XYZ file of C-alpha atoms in Angstrom:
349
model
C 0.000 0.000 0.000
C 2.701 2.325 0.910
C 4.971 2.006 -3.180
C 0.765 3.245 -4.481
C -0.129 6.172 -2.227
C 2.797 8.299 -3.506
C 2.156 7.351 -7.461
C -1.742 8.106 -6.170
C -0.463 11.422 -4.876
C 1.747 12.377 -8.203
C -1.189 11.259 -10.801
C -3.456 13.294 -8.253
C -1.612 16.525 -8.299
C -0.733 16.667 -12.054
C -4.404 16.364 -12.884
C -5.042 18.910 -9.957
C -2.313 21.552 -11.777
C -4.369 21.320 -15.023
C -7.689 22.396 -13.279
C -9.412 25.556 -13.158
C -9.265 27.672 -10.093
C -12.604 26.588 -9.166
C -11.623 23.243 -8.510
C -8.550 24.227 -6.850
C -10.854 26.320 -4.232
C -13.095 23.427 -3.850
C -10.016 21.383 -3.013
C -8.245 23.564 -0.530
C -11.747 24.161 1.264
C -12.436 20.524 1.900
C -8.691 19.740 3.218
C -8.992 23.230 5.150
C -12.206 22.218 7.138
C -11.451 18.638 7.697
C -7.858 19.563 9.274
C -10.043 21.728 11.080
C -12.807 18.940 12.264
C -9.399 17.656 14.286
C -10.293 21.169 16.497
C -14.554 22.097 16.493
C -17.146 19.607 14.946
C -16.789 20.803 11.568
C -19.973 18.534 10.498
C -22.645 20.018 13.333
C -21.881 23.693 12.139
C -21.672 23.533 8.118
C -23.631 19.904 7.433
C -27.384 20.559 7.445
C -29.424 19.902 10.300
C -32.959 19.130 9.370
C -34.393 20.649 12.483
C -32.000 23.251 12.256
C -32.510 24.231 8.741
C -36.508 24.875 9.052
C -37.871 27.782 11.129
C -37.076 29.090 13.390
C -33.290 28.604 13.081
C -32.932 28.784 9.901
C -29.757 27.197 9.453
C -29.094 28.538 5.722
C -25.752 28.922 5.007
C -25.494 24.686 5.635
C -27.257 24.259 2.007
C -23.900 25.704 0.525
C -21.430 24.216 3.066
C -22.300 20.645 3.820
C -20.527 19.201 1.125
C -17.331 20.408 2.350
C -17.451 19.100 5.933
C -16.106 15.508 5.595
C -15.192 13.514 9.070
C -12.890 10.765 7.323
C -9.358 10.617 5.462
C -11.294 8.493 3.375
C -14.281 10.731 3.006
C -11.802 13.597 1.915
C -10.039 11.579 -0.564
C -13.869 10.456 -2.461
C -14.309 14.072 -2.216
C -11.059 15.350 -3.973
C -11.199 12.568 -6.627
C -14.915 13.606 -7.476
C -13.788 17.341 -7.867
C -10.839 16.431 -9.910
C -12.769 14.221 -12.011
C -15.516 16.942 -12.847
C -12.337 19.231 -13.727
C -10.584 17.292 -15.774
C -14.075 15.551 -17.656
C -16.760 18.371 -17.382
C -14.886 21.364 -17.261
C -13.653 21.262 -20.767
C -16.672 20.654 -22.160
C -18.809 23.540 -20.201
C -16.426 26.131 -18.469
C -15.206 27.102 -14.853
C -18.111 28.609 -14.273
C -20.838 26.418 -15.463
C -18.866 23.891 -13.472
C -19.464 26.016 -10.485
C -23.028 26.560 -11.068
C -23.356 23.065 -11.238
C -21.520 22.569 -7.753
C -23.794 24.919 -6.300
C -27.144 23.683 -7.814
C -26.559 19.915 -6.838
C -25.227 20.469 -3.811
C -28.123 23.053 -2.844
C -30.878 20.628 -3.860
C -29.497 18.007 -2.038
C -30.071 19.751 1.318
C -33.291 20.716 0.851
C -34.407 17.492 -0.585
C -32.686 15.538 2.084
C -33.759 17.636 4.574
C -37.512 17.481 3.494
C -37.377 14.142 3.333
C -36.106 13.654 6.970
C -39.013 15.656 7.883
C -41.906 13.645 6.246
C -39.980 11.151 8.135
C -40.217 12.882 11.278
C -43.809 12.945 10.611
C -44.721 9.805 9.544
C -43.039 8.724 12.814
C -42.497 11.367 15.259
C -39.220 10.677 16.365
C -37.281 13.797 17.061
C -33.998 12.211 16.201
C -34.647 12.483 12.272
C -34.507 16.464 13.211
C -31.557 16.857 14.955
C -29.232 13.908 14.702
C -29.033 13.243 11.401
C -26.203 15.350 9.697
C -26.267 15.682 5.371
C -22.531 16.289 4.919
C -19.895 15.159 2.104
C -19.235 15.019 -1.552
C -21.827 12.170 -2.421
C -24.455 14.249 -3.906
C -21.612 15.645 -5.978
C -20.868 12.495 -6.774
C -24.047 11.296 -8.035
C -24.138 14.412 -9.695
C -20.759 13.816 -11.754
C -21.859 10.140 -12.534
C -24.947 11.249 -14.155
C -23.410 14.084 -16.588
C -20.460 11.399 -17.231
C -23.919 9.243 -18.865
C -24.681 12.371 -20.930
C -21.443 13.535 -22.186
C -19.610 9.263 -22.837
C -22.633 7.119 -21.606
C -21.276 4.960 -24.439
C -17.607 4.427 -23.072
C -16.472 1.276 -21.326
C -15.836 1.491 -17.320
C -15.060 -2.092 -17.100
C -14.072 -4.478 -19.588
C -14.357 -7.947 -17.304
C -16.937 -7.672 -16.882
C -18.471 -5.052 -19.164
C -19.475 -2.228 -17.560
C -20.503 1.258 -19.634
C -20.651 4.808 -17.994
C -24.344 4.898 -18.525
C -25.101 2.288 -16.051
C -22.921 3.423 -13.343
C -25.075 5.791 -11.556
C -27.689 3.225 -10.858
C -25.270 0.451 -10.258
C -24.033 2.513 -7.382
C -27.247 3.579 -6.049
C -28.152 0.072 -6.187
C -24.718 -0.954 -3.411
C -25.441 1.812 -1.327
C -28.933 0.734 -1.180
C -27.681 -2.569 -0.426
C -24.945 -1.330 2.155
C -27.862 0.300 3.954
C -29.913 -3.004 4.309
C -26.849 -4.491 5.881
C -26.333 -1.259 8.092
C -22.822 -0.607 6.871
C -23.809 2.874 6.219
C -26.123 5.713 7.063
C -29.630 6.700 5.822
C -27.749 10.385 4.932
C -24.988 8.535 2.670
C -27.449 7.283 0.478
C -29.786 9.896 0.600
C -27.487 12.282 -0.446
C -26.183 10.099 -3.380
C -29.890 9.685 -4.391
C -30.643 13.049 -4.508
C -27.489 14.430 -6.291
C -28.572 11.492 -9.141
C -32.032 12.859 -8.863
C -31.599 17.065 -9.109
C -28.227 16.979 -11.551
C -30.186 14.957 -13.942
C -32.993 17.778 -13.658
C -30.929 20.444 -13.968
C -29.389 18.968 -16.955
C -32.376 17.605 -18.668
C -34.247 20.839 -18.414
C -32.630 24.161 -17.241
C -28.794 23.838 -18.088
C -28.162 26.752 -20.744
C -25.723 26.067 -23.254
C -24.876 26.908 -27.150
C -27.872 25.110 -28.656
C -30.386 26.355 -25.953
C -31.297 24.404 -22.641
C -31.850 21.436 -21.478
C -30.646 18.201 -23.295
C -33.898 16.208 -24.478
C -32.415 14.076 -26.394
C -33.347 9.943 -26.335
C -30.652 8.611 -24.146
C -30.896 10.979 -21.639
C -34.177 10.079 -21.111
C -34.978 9.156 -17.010
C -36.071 5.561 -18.143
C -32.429 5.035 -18.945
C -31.243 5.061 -16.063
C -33.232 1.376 -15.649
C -32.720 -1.321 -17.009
C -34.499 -2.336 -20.257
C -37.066 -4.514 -19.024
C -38.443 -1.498 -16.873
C -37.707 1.116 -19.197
C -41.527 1.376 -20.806
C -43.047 1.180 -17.043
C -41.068 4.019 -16.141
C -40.591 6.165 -19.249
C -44.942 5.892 -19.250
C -44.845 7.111 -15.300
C -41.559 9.691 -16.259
C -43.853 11.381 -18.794
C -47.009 11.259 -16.848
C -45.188 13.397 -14.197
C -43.901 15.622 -16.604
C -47.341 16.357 -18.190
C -48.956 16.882 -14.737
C -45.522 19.305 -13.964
C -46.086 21.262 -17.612
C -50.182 21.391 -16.867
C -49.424 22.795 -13.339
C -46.853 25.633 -15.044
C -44.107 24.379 -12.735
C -42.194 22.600 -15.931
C -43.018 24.351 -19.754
C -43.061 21.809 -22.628
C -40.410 21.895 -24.642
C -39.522 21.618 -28.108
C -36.941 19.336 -29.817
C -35.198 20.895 -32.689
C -33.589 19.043 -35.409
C -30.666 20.369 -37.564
C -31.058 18.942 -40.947
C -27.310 19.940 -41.589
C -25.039 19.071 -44.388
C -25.737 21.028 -47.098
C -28.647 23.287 -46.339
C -29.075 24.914 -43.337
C -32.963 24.251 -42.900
C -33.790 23.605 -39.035
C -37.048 21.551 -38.315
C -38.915 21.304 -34.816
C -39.983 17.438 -34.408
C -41.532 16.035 -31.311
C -38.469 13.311 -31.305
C -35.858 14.821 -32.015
C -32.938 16.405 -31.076
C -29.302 18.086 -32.180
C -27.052 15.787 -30.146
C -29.004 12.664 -31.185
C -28.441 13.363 -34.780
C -24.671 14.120 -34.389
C -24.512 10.857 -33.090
C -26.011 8.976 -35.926
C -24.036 11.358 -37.880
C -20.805 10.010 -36.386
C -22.209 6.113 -36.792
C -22.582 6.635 -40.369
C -19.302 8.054 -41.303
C -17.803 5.617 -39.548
C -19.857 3.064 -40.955
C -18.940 4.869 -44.714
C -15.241 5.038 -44.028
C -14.639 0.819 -43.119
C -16.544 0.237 -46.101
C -14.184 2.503 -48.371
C -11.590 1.138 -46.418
C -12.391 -2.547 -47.525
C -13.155 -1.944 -51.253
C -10.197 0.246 -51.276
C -8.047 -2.874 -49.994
C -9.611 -5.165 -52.606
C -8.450 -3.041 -55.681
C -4.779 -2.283 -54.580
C -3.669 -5.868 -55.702
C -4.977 -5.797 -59.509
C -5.374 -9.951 -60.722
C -2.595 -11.816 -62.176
C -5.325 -12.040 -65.478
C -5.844 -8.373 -65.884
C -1.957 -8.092 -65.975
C -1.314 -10.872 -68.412
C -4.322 -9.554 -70.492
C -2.349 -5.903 -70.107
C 0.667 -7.124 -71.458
C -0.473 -8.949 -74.178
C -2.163 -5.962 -75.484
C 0.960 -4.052 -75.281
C 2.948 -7.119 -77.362
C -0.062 -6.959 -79.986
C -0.543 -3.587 -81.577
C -2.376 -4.948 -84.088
C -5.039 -5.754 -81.770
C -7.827 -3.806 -82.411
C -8.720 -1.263 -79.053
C -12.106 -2.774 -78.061
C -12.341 -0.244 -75.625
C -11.859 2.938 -77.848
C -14.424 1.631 -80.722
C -16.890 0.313 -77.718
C -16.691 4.099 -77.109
C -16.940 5.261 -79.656
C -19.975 3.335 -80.922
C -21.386 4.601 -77.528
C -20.852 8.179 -78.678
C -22.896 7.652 -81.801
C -25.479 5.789 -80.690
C -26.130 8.650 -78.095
C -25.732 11.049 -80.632
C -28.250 9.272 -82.836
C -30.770 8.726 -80.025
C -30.387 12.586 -79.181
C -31.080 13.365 -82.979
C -34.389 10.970 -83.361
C -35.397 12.615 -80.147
C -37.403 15.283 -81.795
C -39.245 12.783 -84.413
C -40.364 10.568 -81.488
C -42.132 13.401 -79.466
């Protein structure tokens, strides 16, 4: 264990130095406040108190801090690698400060949905302990929240190749262990709360209200919530996923939205279809040329190597000028029977 942690710790900062300051804030703040938990409980002032969050204490500030309080080495290191991992993978692709907005909107939801929850819980059952001893705290709603734009932006890649795991399962493979780990009591109700609810609001945010170059929201077909199930329950819950929606769009809380598909290539017509969208047909754009350049590829490597017939048939021509040229009179007969044809053309109409 000791020859990995200091490979661990080069890989780690070299992908840290290419970040963003964002992420190197995020960083410092999390090893700040847990050197700091060694001091004050870190985790009862900045990790949201259900009972402390609702009037009349009003607990606010906890909705922005609670994923940085973190009680374990281990805890801190899931943290840092989730941060670094949305740097080096999402940041590219959206900016520093989408990336931040992101932070804040998953990590925001995640208290209030966790904390509402504890409180239909509280009074379902009236036990004052789902108030004030549970504590929402850590990077796992980030985490969930990471997993689920790794399925949008290379749901397709490979995780695992023994066996074969793609991105686009992952976020529901790992709600399923934690679910597990909290049947067997390994783990607290908060842990996989908060991982539930990170999967839950970033794929809202993303589906629907994330503004980027082609508009908002991605609403394209593999996005979709039932694909986050498997395939035997994907009708079930895509018919229950849009039943929501349409009570959510009736009730003005959601507005419908509308698909638009780029036509492309040589015109640049744009057509609104119901099922449709710009990132789905990039991707069947991409299949196709792929698809078109393996089939050049093979016919190409079928005529480089000309038969041994067509090059004794070459040379005998060449030995034989008196040969008559097949091919020039063939063309040539061609030529005037077009030309004919185009000169009865007028008699025949």
């Amino acid at each position: 264990m000791n020859r990995y942690l200091p490979v661990a710790r080069q890989h780690f900062l070299a992908a840290l130095a290419s970040t963003s300051v964002v992420v190197k804030s995020i960083c410092a703040a999390v090893i700040l406040l847990y050197l700091l938990s060694f001091a004050v409980d870190t985790v009862y002032g900045l990790g949201v108190t259900p009972g402390y969050l609702f009037p009349p204490n009003f607990w606010i500030w906890t909705l922005v801090t609670h994923s940085l309080a973190e009680k374990h080495v281990w805890d801190v290191a899931v943290s840092l690698a989730t941060v670094v991992v949305a740097g080096r993978l999402l940041e590219p692709l959206w900016g520093a400060l989408e990336l931040l907005i992101f932070f804040v909107v998953v990590n925001v939801s995640v208290g209030l949905l966790g904390a509402f929850a504890y409180f239909l819980t509280y009074v379902a059952s009236f036990h004052l302990s789902y108030l004030f001893d549970v504590r929402i705290h850590g990077m796992l709603g980030f985490l969930g929240g990471v997993l689920v734009a790794l399925k949008q932006t290379m749901g397709d890649s490979t995780v695992l190749k023994v066996p074969q795991v793609r991105m686009k399962v992952v976020p529901m493979l790992l709600l399923l262990l934690l679910a597990v780990l909290r049947l067997t009591t390994l783990i607290e109700s908060n842990v996989l709360a908060s991982y539930g609810f990170g999967v839950l609001s970033s794929w809202v945010y993303l589906r629907f209200y994330q503004r980027h170059s082609r508009g908002r929201g991605d609403m394209s077909d593999h996005f979709a919530f039932a694909t986050f199930f498997p395939e035997i329950l994907q009708p079930v819950v895509g018919l229950v996923a849009n039943l929501v929606h349409s009570i959510l769009v009736k009730v003005k809380v959601c507005r419908k939205t509308v698909k638009r598909y780029d036509v492309g290539a040589p015109s640049s017509i744009t057509i609104s279809l119901p099922g449709t969208d710009p990132q789905d047909a990039e991707r069947r754009r991409q299949l196709a040329l792929k698809a078109l350049n393996e089939r050049l590829k093979r016919v190409e490597d079928q005529s480089a190597w000309p038969s041994m017939e067509d090059e004794e048939e070459d040379a005998a021509k060449a030995e034989s000028p008196l040969l008559p040229n097949t091919s020039a009179a063939g063309k040539g007969n061609s030529q005037e029977s077009s030309l004919i044809t185009f000169e009865d053309a007028p008699s025949q109409l």
